[in-house]
mmCIF file of C-alpha atoms in Angstrom:
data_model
loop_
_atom_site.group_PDB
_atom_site.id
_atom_site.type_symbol
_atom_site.label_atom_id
_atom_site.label_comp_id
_atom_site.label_asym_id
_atom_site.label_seq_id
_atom_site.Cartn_x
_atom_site.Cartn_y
_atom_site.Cartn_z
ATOM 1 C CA UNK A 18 15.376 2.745 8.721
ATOM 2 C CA UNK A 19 11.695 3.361 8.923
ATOM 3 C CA UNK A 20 9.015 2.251 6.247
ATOM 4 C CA UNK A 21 6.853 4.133 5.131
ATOM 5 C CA UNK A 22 3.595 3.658 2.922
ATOM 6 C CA UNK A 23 2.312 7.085 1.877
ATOM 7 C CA UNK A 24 -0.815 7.324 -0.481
ATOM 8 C CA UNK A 25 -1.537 9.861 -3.588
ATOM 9 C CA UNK A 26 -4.953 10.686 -4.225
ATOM 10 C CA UNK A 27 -6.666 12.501 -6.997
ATOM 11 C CA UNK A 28 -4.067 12.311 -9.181
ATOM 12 C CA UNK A 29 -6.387 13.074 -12.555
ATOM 13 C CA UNK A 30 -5.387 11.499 -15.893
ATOM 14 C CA UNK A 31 -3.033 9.617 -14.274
ATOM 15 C CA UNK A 32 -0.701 7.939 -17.285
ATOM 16 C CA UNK A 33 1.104 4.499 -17.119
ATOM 17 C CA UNK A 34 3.916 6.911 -18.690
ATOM 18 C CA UNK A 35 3.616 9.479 -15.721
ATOM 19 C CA UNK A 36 3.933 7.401 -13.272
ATOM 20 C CA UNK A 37 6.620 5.644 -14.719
ATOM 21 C CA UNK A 38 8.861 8.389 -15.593
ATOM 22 C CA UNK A 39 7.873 10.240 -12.240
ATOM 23 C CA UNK A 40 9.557 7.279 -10.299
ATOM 24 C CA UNK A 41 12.251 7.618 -12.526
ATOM 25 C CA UNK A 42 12.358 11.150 -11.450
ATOM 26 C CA UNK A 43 12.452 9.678 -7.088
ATOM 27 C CA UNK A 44 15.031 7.315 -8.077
ATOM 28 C CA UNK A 45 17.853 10.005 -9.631
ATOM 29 C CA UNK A 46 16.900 12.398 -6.642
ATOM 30 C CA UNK A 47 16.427 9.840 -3.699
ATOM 31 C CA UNK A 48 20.279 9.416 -2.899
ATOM 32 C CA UNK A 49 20.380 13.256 -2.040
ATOM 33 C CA UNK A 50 18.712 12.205 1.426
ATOM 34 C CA UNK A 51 18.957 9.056 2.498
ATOM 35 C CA UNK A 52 15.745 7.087 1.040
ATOM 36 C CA UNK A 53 15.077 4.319 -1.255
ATOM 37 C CA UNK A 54 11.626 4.189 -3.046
ATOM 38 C CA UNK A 55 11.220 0.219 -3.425
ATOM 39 C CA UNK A 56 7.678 -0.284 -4.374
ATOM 40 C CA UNK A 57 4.599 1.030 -6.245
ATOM 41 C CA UNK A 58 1.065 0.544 -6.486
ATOM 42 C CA UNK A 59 -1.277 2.503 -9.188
ATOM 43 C CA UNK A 60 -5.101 2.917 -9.996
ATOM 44 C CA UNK A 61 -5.759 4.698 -12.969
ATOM 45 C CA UNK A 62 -8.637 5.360 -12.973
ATOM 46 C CA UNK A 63 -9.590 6.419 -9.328
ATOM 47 C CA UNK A 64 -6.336 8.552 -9.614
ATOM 48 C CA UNK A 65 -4.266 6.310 -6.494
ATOM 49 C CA UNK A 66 -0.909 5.881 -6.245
ATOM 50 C CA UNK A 67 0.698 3.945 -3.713
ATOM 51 C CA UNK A 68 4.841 4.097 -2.567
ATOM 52 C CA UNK A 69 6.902 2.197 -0.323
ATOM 53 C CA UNK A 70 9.395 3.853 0.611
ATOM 54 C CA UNK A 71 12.346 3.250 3.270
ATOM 55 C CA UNK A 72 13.421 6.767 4.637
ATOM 56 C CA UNK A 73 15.084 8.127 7.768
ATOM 57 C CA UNK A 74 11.892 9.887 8.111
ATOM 58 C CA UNK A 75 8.444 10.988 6.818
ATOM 59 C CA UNK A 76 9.699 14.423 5.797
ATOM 60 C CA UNK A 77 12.828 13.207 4.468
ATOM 61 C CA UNK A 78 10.656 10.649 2.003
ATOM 62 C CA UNK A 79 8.472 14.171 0.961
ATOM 63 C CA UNK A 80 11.674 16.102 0.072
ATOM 64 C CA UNK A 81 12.407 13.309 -2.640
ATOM 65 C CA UNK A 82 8.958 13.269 -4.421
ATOM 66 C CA UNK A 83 8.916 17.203 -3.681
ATOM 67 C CA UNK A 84 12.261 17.890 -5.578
ATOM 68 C CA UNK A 85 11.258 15.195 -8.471
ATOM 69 C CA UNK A 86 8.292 16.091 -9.684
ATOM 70 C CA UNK A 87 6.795 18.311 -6.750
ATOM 71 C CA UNK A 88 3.817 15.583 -6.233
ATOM 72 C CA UNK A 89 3.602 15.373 -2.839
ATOM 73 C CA UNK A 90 1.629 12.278 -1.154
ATOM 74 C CA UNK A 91 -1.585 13.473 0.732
ATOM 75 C CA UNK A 92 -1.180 10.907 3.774
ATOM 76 C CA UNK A 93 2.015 8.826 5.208
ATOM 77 C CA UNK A 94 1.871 6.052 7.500
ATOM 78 C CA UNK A 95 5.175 4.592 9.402
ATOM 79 C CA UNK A 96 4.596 1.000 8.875
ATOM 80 C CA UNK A 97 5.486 -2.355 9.435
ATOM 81 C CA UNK A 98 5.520 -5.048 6.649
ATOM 82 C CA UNK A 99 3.541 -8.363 7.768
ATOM 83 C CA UNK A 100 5.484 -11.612 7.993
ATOM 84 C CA UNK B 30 -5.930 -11.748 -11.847
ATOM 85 C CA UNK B 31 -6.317 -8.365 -11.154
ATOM 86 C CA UNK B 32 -4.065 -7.114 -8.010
ATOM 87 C CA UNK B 33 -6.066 -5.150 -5.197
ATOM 88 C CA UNK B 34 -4.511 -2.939 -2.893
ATOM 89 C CA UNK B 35 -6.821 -2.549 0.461
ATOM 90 C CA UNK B 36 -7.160 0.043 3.293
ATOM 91 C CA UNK B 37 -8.069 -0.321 6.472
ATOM 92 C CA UNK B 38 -8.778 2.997 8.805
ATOM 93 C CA UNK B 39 -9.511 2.905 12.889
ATOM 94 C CA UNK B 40 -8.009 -0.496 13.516
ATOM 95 C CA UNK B 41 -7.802 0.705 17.523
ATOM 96 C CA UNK B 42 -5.402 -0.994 19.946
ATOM 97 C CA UNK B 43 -3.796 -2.829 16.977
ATOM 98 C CA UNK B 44 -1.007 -5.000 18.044
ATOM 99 C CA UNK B 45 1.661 -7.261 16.211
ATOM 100 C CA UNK B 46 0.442 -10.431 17.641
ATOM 101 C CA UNK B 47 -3.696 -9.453 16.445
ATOM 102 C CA UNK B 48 -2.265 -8.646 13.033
ATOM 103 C CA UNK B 49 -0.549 -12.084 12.312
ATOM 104 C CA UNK B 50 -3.611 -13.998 13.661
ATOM 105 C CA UNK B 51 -5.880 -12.201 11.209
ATOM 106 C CA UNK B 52 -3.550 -12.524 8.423
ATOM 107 C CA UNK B 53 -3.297 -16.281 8.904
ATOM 108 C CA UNK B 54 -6.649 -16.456 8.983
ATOM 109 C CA UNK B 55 -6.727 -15.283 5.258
ATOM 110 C CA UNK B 56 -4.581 -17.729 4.600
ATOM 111 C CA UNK B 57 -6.692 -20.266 5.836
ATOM 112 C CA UNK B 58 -9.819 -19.322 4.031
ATOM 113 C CA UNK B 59 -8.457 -17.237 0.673
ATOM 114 C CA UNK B 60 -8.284 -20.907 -1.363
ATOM 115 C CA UNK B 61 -12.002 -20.979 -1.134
ATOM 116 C CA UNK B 62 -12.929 -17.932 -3.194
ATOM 117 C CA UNK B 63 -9.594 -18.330 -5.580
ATOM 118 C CA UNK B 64 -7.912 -15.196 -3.796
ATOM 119 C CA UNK B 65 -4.473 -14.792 -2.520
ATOM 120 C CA UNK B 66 -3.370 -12.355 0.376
ATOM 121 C CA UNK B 67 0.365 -11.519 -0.487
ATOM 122 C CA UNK B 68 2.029 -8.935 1.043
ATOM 123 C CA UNK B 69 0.261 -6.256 4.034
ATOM 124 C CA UNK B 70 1.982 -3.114 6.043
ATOM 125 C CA UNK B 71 0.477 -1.680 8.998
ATOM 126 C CA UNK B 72 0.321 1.346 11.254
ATOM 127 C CA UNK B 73 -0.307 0.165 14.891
ATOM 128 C CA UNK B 74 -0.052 3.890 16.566
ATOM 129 C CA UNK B 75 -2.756 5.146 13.488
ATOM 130 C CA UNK B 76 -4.525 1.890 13.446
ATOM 131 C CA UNK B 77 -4.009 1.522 9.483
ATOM 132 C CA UNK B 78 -3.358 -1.771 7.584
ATOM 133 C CA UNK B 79 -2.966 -2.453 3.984
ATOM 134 C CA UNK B 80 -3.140 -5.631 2.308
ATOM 135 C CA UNK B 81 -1.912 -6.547 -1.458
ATOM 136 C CA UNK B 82 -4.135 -8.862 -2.732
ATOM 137 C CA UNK B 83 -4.708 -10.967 -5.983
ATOM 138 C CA UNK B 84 -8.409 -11.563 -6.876
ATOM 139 C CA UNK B 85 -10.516 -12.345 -9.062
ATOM 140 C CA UNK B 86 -12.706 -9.025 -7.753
ATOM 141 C CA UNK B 87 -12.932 -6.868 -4.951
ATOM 142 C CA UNK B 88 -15.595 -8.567 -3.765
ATOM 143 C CA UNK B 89 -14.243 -12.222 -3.501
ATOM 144 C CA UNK B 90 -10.910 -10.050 -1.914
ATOM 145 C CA UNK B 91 -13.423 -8.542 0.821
ATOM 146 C CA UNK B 92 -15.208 -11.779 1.497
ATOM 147 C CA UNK B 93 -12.005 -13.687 2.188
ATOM 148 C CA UNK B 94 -11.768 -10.851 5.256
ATOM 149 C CA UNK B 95 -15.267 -11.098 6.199
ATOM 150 C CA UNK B 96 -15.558 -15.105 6.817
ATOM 151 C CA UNK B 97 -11.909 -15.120 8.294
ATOM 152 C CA UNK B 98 -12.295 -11.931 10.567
ATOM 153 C CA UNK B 99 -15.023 -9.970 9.448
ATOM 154 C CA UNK B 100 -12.231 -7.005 9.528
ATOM 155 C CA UNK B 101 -13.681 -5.988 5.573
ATOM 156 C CA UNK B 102 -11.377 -3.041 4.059
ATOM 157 C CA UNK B 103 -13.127 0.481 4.218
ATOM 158 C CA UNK B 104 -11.253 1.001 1.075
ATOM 159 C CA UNK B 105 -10.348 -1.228 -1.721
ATOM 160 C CA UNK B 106 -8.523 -0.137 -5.388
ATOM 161 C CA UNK B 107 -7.587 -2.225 -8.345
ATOM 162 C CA UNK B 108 -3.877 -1.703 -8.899
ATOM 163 C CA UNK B 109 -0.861 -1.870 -11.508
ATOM 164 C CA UNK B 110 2.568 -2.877 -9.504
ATOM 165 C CA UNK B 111 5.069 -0.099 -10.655
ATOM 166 C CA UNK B 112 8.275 -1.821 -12.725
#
């Protein structure tokens, strides 16, 4: 399956707690299409958040964070992971 | 040490073979500024790369790129690895 890397930005008074239980959220709703959400990457205070995410396909890896918590990433890049 | 995730935009005619070089060459020089490159994806079609870096700052991360390839990060954000 494709990885993806998609990026979150301006994401104001993000909350370790947020983020946290808005993974939670991917996780429960991921099976539903196909993709697993492996890996995150936060920054507070700039309001970033970073997911890896292996998904038959860019839209299919929006649908999850769409029906979880309806935070859709602003960017999404098909990518390789470095040996 | 904190953890950095980096961004680099308009990396044109990426390929596989430039990526590895440059990321070896990290490895070659991180030791001398106490920084370690650990994991990066890339986007060779949208010329995006995005390294995962532990470092004492962002700027002994971005100096590790500069004297290895001079390929600095146009972005660069201090991050918390989701659990």
């Amino acid at each position: 399956m494709p990885l993806y890397m998609d990026i979150h930005r301006n994401m104001v008074g993000l909350t370790d707690e947020a983020v946290v239980a808005a993974h939670q959220k991917d996780l429960e709703v991921q099976h539903k299409y196909g993709v697993r959400y492996m890996s995150y990457w936060y920054d507070k205070e700039l309001g970033k958040v970073f997911c890896l995410v292996d998904a038959p396909s860019k839209e299919a890896a929006a649908a999850v964070h769409r029906e979880a918590h309806g935070n859709v990433a602003d960017e999404i890049f098909e990518v390789k992971q470095g040996e």
